Amino acid sequence: MSERAGAGAAAGAGAAAGAGRAGEEAADGLPYADTVSACLANADFPVEEQQLADAIAARGWGAATQVRNDTFAILRAGLPSAEPPRGVAVVCGAGINCVGMLPDGRTVRFPSVGRISGDWGGGGGLAREALWWAARAEDGRGGPTRLAAALPGHFGLDSMAALIEALHLEQLAPRRIHELVPVLFEVAAAGDRVAAALVEQQAAEVVALASVALTRLDLLAQEAPVLLGGGVLTAGHPQLDGPIRAGLAERAPLARVSVVSAPPVLGAALLGLDALGAPPAAHAELRAHFG
C-alpha cells in the first residue's frame, strides 16, 4: 500500500496546487477538501479499499475519505447525475471487472484478481491467451493460427521462439504484452479462427458478468443501464461489440447498453459530490469540465 499511497501523495498535492489551494493545509490547519473521493485500480476487496482510505486520510487532504474500486468510476460516470446510482458496469482494460449499485445502497462486485477468482480476459489475459495459442501453433502442439507470425512480427522478431525468449529474459518488458491486444483483434478481423474464438470468449465473459450482476441486483426483469468501459471495450472492435450486444439482448433483454469513454476521475468526483449531497448544478459543471 505504501507505494500507491506515495504516488497518491504527489497526485493530491498536484490537485491542490491546480485548484489554487497549495499550502493551505500547512498555513491554517485546514484540509484541502470536505471529502476526498478516489476510485483506484487493484482495490479489489473492501479491506483493500479501507486500507487505502486510511492511508489517504492520514495525509490530511480531506475531512472525510472514501475509496472504491475504479470500476465504480465507470458506473457513476455513465449514469445521470440527478439520480442515485442504479445499474451495472463492466470494465475491460488491462484486466476485467464488474460492479453494480442500487439507490438503496446495495452493491454487487466480484473479486476480480485473476484466474483464482474465476476471471477470464482483459487486455493482459487476452495477450497471454494469444501467446499460448501462437506458441503451440509454431512448435506443433496446436493447430495453425496467424498469431504465430503476427505476434513476434509486432516486435520485429521472426518467430515465437524468439519472442518467448525475449519475454522470459525480459529483453522485452513484461508490460509490453499489452501491445499484442490490438494485434489479436486485427488477426481476428482477418478471419483467423483461433483469434476470433478468443474475441468471442471475451464477449461471452462480459455478457456473463453483466447478466449475473443484474440478476443479483434484481434488475434482470426491468430496464437498467449496463455501462461498458476500459480500453478493450471502448476501442470499437465490431467483432467484440456485436456479440456483447447480441448476448445481452438474449440474456438481459431490458438492459440499456452504452459505452463510457469519460475518464475515471469524473466518476470518482461525481461519487464525491453524491457524498456531499451536492446540487445538480454542481454535477453538471463537473461533467462540462470533462467535456
Coordinates of C-alpha atoms in Angstrom, one line a residue:
M1 CA 0.0 0.0 0.0
S2 CA 2.9 2.4 0.7
E3 CA 3.9 2.7 -3.0
R4 CA 0.4 3.6 -4.1
A5 CA -0.1 5.9 -1.2
G6 CA 3.2 7.7 -2.1
A7 CA 2.0 8.1 -5.7
G8 CA -1.2 9.4 -4.3
A9 CA 0.6 12.0 -2.2
A10 CA 2.1 13.6 -5.3
A11 CA -1.3 13.5 -7.1
G12 CA -3.0 15.0 -4.1
A13 CA -0.5 17.8 -3.8
G14 CA -0.7 18.5 -7.6
A15 CA -4.5 18.6 -7.4
A16 CA -4.5 21.1 -4.6
A17 CA -2.0 23.2 -6.4
G18 CA -4.1 23.1 -9.5
A19 CA -7.1 24.2 -7.5
G20 CA -5.1 27.1 -6.0
R21 CA -5.1 25.6 -2.6
A22 CA -1.4 24.6 -2.3
G23 CA 0.0 25.4 1.2
E24 CA -3.4 25.9 2.8
E25 CA -3.1 22.8 4.9
A26 CA 0.2 23.9 6.4
A27 CA -0.9 27.5 6.7
D28 CA -4.2 27.2 8.7
G29 CA -4.5 23.5 9.6
L30 CA -7.5 23.0 7.2
P31 CA -7.7 20.1 4.8
Y32 CA -7.9 20.7 1.1
A33 CA -11.4 19.5 0.8
D34 CA -14.5 18.4 2.7
T35 CA -14.4 14.9 1.0
V36 CA -11.7 13.0 -0.9
S37 CA -13.2 10.5 -3.3
A38 CA -10.9 8.1 -5.0
C39 CA -11.6 5.2 -7.4
L40 CA -8.4 3.1 -7.7
A41 CA -7.3 0.1 -9.7
N42 CA -6.4 -3.0 -7.6
A43 CA -8.6 -2.0 -4.8
D44 CA -10.5 -5.3 -5.3
F45 CA -11.7 -6.1 -1.8
P46 CA -13.4 -3.9 0.8
V47 CA -10.4 -4.4 3.1
E48 CA -8.1 -3.0 0.5
E49 CA -10.4 0.0 0.0
Q50 CA -10.3 0.6 3.7
Q51 CA -6.5 0.3 3.9
L52 CA -6.2 2.8 1.0
A53 CA -8.7 5.1 2.6
D54 CA -6.8 5.0 5.9
A55 CA -3.5 5.8 4.0
I56 CA -5.1 8.7 2.2
A57 CA -6.9 10.0 5.3
A58 CA -3.6 10.1 7.1
R59 CA -2.4 12.7 4.5
G60 CA -5.0 15.2 5.9
W61 CA -6.3 16.1 2.4
G62 CA -10.0 15.9 3.3
A63 CA -12.3 15.9 6.3
A64 CA -13.6 12.6 5.0
T65 CA -12.2 10.0 2.7
Q66 CA -13.9 7.3 0.5
V67 CA -12.1 4.8 -1.7
R68 CA -13.7 2.5 -4.2
N69 CA -12.5 0.2 -7.0
D70 CA -12.0 2.0 -10.3
T71 CA -14.9 0.1 -11.9
F72 CA -17.3 2.2 -9.7
A73 CA -16.0 5.3 -11.5
I74 CA -17.1 3.8 -14.9
L75 CA -20.5 3.1 -13.4
R76 CA -21.0 6.5 -11.9
A77 CA -19.7 8.4 -14.9
G78 CA -22.1 6.7 -17.2
L79 CA -25.3 7.4 -15.1
P80 CA -27.4 10.5 -14.9
S81 CA -26.1 12.9 -12.3
A82 CA -29.5 13.8 -11.0
E83 CA -30.3 10.3 -10.0
P84 CA -28.9 7.9 -7.3
P85 CA -26.6 5.3 -8.9
R86 CA -28.5 2.4 -10.3
G87 CA -27.1 -0.1 -12.8
V88 CA -24.1 -2.3 -13.7
A89 CA -20.7 -1.5 -15.2
V90 CA -18.2 -3.9 -16.8
V91 CA -14.6 -2.7 -17.3
C92 CA -12.3 -4.5 -19.7
G93 CA -8.9 -2.8 -19.9
A94 CA -5.7 -4.3 -18.5
G95 CA -8.0 -6.6 -16.5
I96 CA -11.7 -7.3 -16.3
N97 CA -14.2 -6.4 -13.5
C98 CA -17.8 -5.7 -12.9
V99 CA -19.8 -3.9 -10.3
G100 CA -23.4 -2.9 -9.7
M101 CA -25.2 -0.4 -7.5
L102 CA -28.8 0.4 -6.4
P103 CA -30.1 3.6 -4.9
D104 CA -30.8 1.8 -1.5
G105 CA -27.0 1.1 -1.2
R106 CA -27.0 -2.5 -2.2
T107 CA -23.8 -3.3 -4.2
V108 CA -22.7 -6.3 -6.3
R109 CA -19.0 -6.8 -7.0
F110 CA -16.6 -9.6 -8.0
P111 CA -13.1 -10.2 -6.5
S112 CA -11.5 -9.9 -10.0
V113 CA -8.0 -10.8 -9.0
G114 CA -7.4 -13.2 -11.9
R115 CA -7.7 -16.9 -12.5
I116 CA -8.0 -17.7 -8.8
S117 CA -11.3 -15.7 -8.7
G118 CA -12.7 -17.2 -11.9
D119 CA -11.8 -14.3 -14.2
W120 CA -11.0 -14.6 -17.8
G121 CA -9.8 -12.0 -20.2
G122 CA -9.0 -8.3 -20.0
G123 CA -6.1 -7.0 -22.0
G124 CA -3.4 -8.9 -20.1
G125 CA -5.4 -12.1 -20.2
L126 CA -6.2 -11.8 -23.9
A127 CA -2.5 -11.2 -24.7
R128 CA -1.4 -14.3 -22.7
E129 CA -4.0 -16.5 -24.4
A130 CA -2.9 -15.3 -27.8
L131 CA 0.8 -16.1 -26.9
W132 CA -0.2 -19.5 -25.7
W133 CA -2.0 -20.4 -28.9
A134 CA 0.7 -18.9 -31.0
A135 CA 3.5 -20.8 -29.2
R136 CA 1.7 -24.1 -29.7
A137 CA 1.0 -23.4 -33.3
E138 CA 4.7 -22.8 -34.0
D139 CA 6.0 -25.9 -32.2
G140 CA 3.4 -28.3 -33.4
R141 CA 1.4 -28.9 -30.2
G142 CA -1.6 -26.9 -31.5
G143 CA -3.3 -26.1 -34.7
P144 CA -2.3 -23.3 -37.1
T145 CA -3.0 -19.6 -36.4
R146 CA -1.7 -16.4 -38.0
L147 CA -1.0 -15.2 -34.5
A148 CA 2.3 -17.3 -34.6
A149 CA 3.7 -14.8 -37.1
A150 CA 1.8 -11.6 -36.2
L151 CA 2.7 -11.5 -32.5
P152 CA 6.5 -11.7 -32.9
G153 CA 6.3 -9.6 -36.0
H154 CA 4.8 -6.8 -33.9
F155 CA 8.2 -6.6 -32.1
G156 CA 10.3 -7.1 -35.2
L157 CA 11.0 -10.7 -34.4
D158 CA 10.9 -13.6 -36.8
S159 CA 9.5 -16.4 -34.6
M160 CA 7.5 -17.2 -31.5
A161 CA 10.6 -18.8 -30.1
A162 CA 12.4 -15.5 -30.3
L163 CA 9.5 -13.7 -28.7
I164 CA 9.2 -16.2 -25.9
E165 CA 13.0 -15.9 -25.1
A166 CA 12.8 -12.1 -25.2
L167 CA 9.9 -12.0 -22.8
H168 CA 11.4 -14.7 -20.5
L169 CA 14.7 -12.9 -20.3
E170 CA 12.9 -9.5 -20.0
Q171 CA 14.6 -8.2 -23.1
L172 CA 11.1 -7.0 -23.7
A173 CA 9.4 -5.6 -20.6
P174 CA 6.5 -7.9 -19.5
R175 CA 4.1 -4.9 -19.6
R176 CA 4.6 -4.8 -23.3
I177 CA 2.5 -7.8 -23.9
H178 CA -0.5 -5.5 -23.7
E179 CA 0.6 -4.2 -27.1
L180 CA -0.5 -7.5 -28.5
V181 CA -4.2 -7.0 -27.8
P182 CA -4.7 -4.8 -31.0
V183 CA -2.7 -7.4 -32.9
L184 CA -5.1 -10.1 -31.7
F185 CA -8.1 -8.1 -32.9
E186 CA -6.5 -7.4 -36.3
V187 CA -5.8 -11.1 -36.8
A188 CA -9.3 -12.0 -35.7
A189 CA -10.8 -9.4 -38.1
A190 CA -8.8 -11.0 -40.9
G191 CA -10.6 -14.3 -40.4
D192 CA -8.3 -16.3 -38.2
R193 CA -10.4 -18.9 -36.3
V194 CA -8.2 -19.1 -33.2
A195 CA -8.0 -15.3 -32.7
A196 CA -11.8 -15.0 -33.4
A197 CA -12.6 -17.6 -30.8
L198 CA -10.6 -15.6 -28.2
V199 CA -12.6 -12.5 -29.0
E200 CA -15.9 -14.4 -28.9
Q201 CA -14.9 -15.8 -25.5
Q202 CA -14.2 -12.3 -24.2
A203 CA -17.6 -11.2 -25.4
A204 CA -19.2 -14.1 -23.6
E205 CA -17.4 -13.2 -20.4
V206 CA -18.6 -9.6 -20.5
V207 CA -22.2 -10.8 -21.0
A208 CA -21.8 -13.3 -18.1
L209 CA -20.6 -10.7 -15.7
A210 CA -23.2 -8.1 -16.6
S211 CA -26.1 -10.6 -16.6
V212 CA -25.1 -12.1 -13.3
A213 CA -24.7 -8.7 -11.7
L214 CA -28.2 -7.7 -13.0
T215 CA -29.7 -10.9 -11.6
R216 CA -28.1 -10.4 -8.2
L217 CA -29.5 -6.8 -8.0
D218 CA -33.0 -8.0 -9.1
L219 CA -32.6 -5.8 -12.2
L220 CA -32.8 -8.5 -14.9
A221 CA -36.6 -8.2 -15.3
Q222 CA -36.6 -4.4 -15.5
E223 CA -35.0 -1.7 -17.6
A224 CA -31.5 -1.0 -16.3
P225 CA -28.3 0.5 -17.7
V226 CA -25.2 -1.6 -18.4
L227 CA -22.1 0.6 -18.9
L228 CA -19.0 -0.7 -20.7
G229 CA -15.6 0.9 -20.1
G230 CA -11.9 0.3 -20.3
G231 CA -9.6 0.3 -23.3
V232 CA -10.7 -3.0 -24.8
L233 CA -14.4 -2.1 -24.7
T234 CA -14.1 1.5 -25.8
A235 CA -11.9 0.6 -28.8
G236 CA -14.9 -0.1 -31.0
H237 CA -14.0 -3.6 -32.2
P238 CA -17.1 -4.8 -34.2
Q239 CA -16.2 -8.5 -33.5
L240 CA -16.4 -7.8 -29.8
D241 CA -19.1 -5.2 -29.6
G242 CA -21.6 -7.1 -31.8
P243 CA -21.6 -10.3 -29.8
I244 CA -21.7 -8.4 -26.5
R245 CA -24.9 -6.6 -27.5
A246 CA -26.4 -9.8 -29.0
G247 CA -25.6 -11.8 -25.9
L248 CA -27.1 -9.2 -23.6
A249 CA -30.2 -8.9 -25.8
E250 CA -30.7 -12.6 -25.2
R251 CA -29.8 -12.9 -21.5
A252 CA -30.9 -9.4 -20.3
P253 CA -33.3 -8.0 -23.0
L254 CA -34.2 -5.0 -20.9
A255 CA -30.6 -3.8 -20.4
R256 CA -29.7 -0.5 -21.9
V257 CA -26.1 -0.9 -23.1
S258 CA -23.8 2.0 -23.6
V259 CA -20.0 2.7 -23.7
V260 CA -18.4 5.1 -21.3
S261 CA -15.3 6.8 -22.6
A262 CA -15.2 9.5 -19.9
P263 CA -12.0 9.5 -17.7
P264 CA -12.4 7.6 -14.4
V265 CA -11.7 10.7 -12.4
L266 CA -15.1 12.0 -13.5
G267 CA -16.8 9.1 -11.9
A268 CA -14.8 9.4 -8.7
A269 CA -15.6 13.1 -8.4
L270 CA -19.3 12.5 -9.0
L271 CA -19.3 10.0 -6.2
G272 CA -17.7 12.7 -4.0
L273 CA -20.4 15.1 -4.9
D274 CA -23.0 12.4 -4.1
A275 CA -21.5 12.0 -0.7
L276 CA -21.7 15.7 -0.1
G277 CA -25.3 15.9 -1.3
A278 CA -24.3 18.5 -3.9
P279 CA -27.0 20.1 -6.1
P280 CA -27.5 19.0 -9.8
A281 CA -25.8 22.2 -11.0
A282 CA -22.5 21.1 -9.4
H283 CA -22.7 17.7 -11.2
A284 CA -23.4 19.4 -14.5
E285 CA -20.5 21.8 -14.0
L286 CA -18.2 18.9 -13.3
R287 CA -19.4 17.0 -16.4
A288 CA -18.9 20.1 -18.5
H289 CA -15.3 20.4 -17.3
F290 CA -14.6 16.9 -18.6
G291 CA -16.4 17.5 -21.9

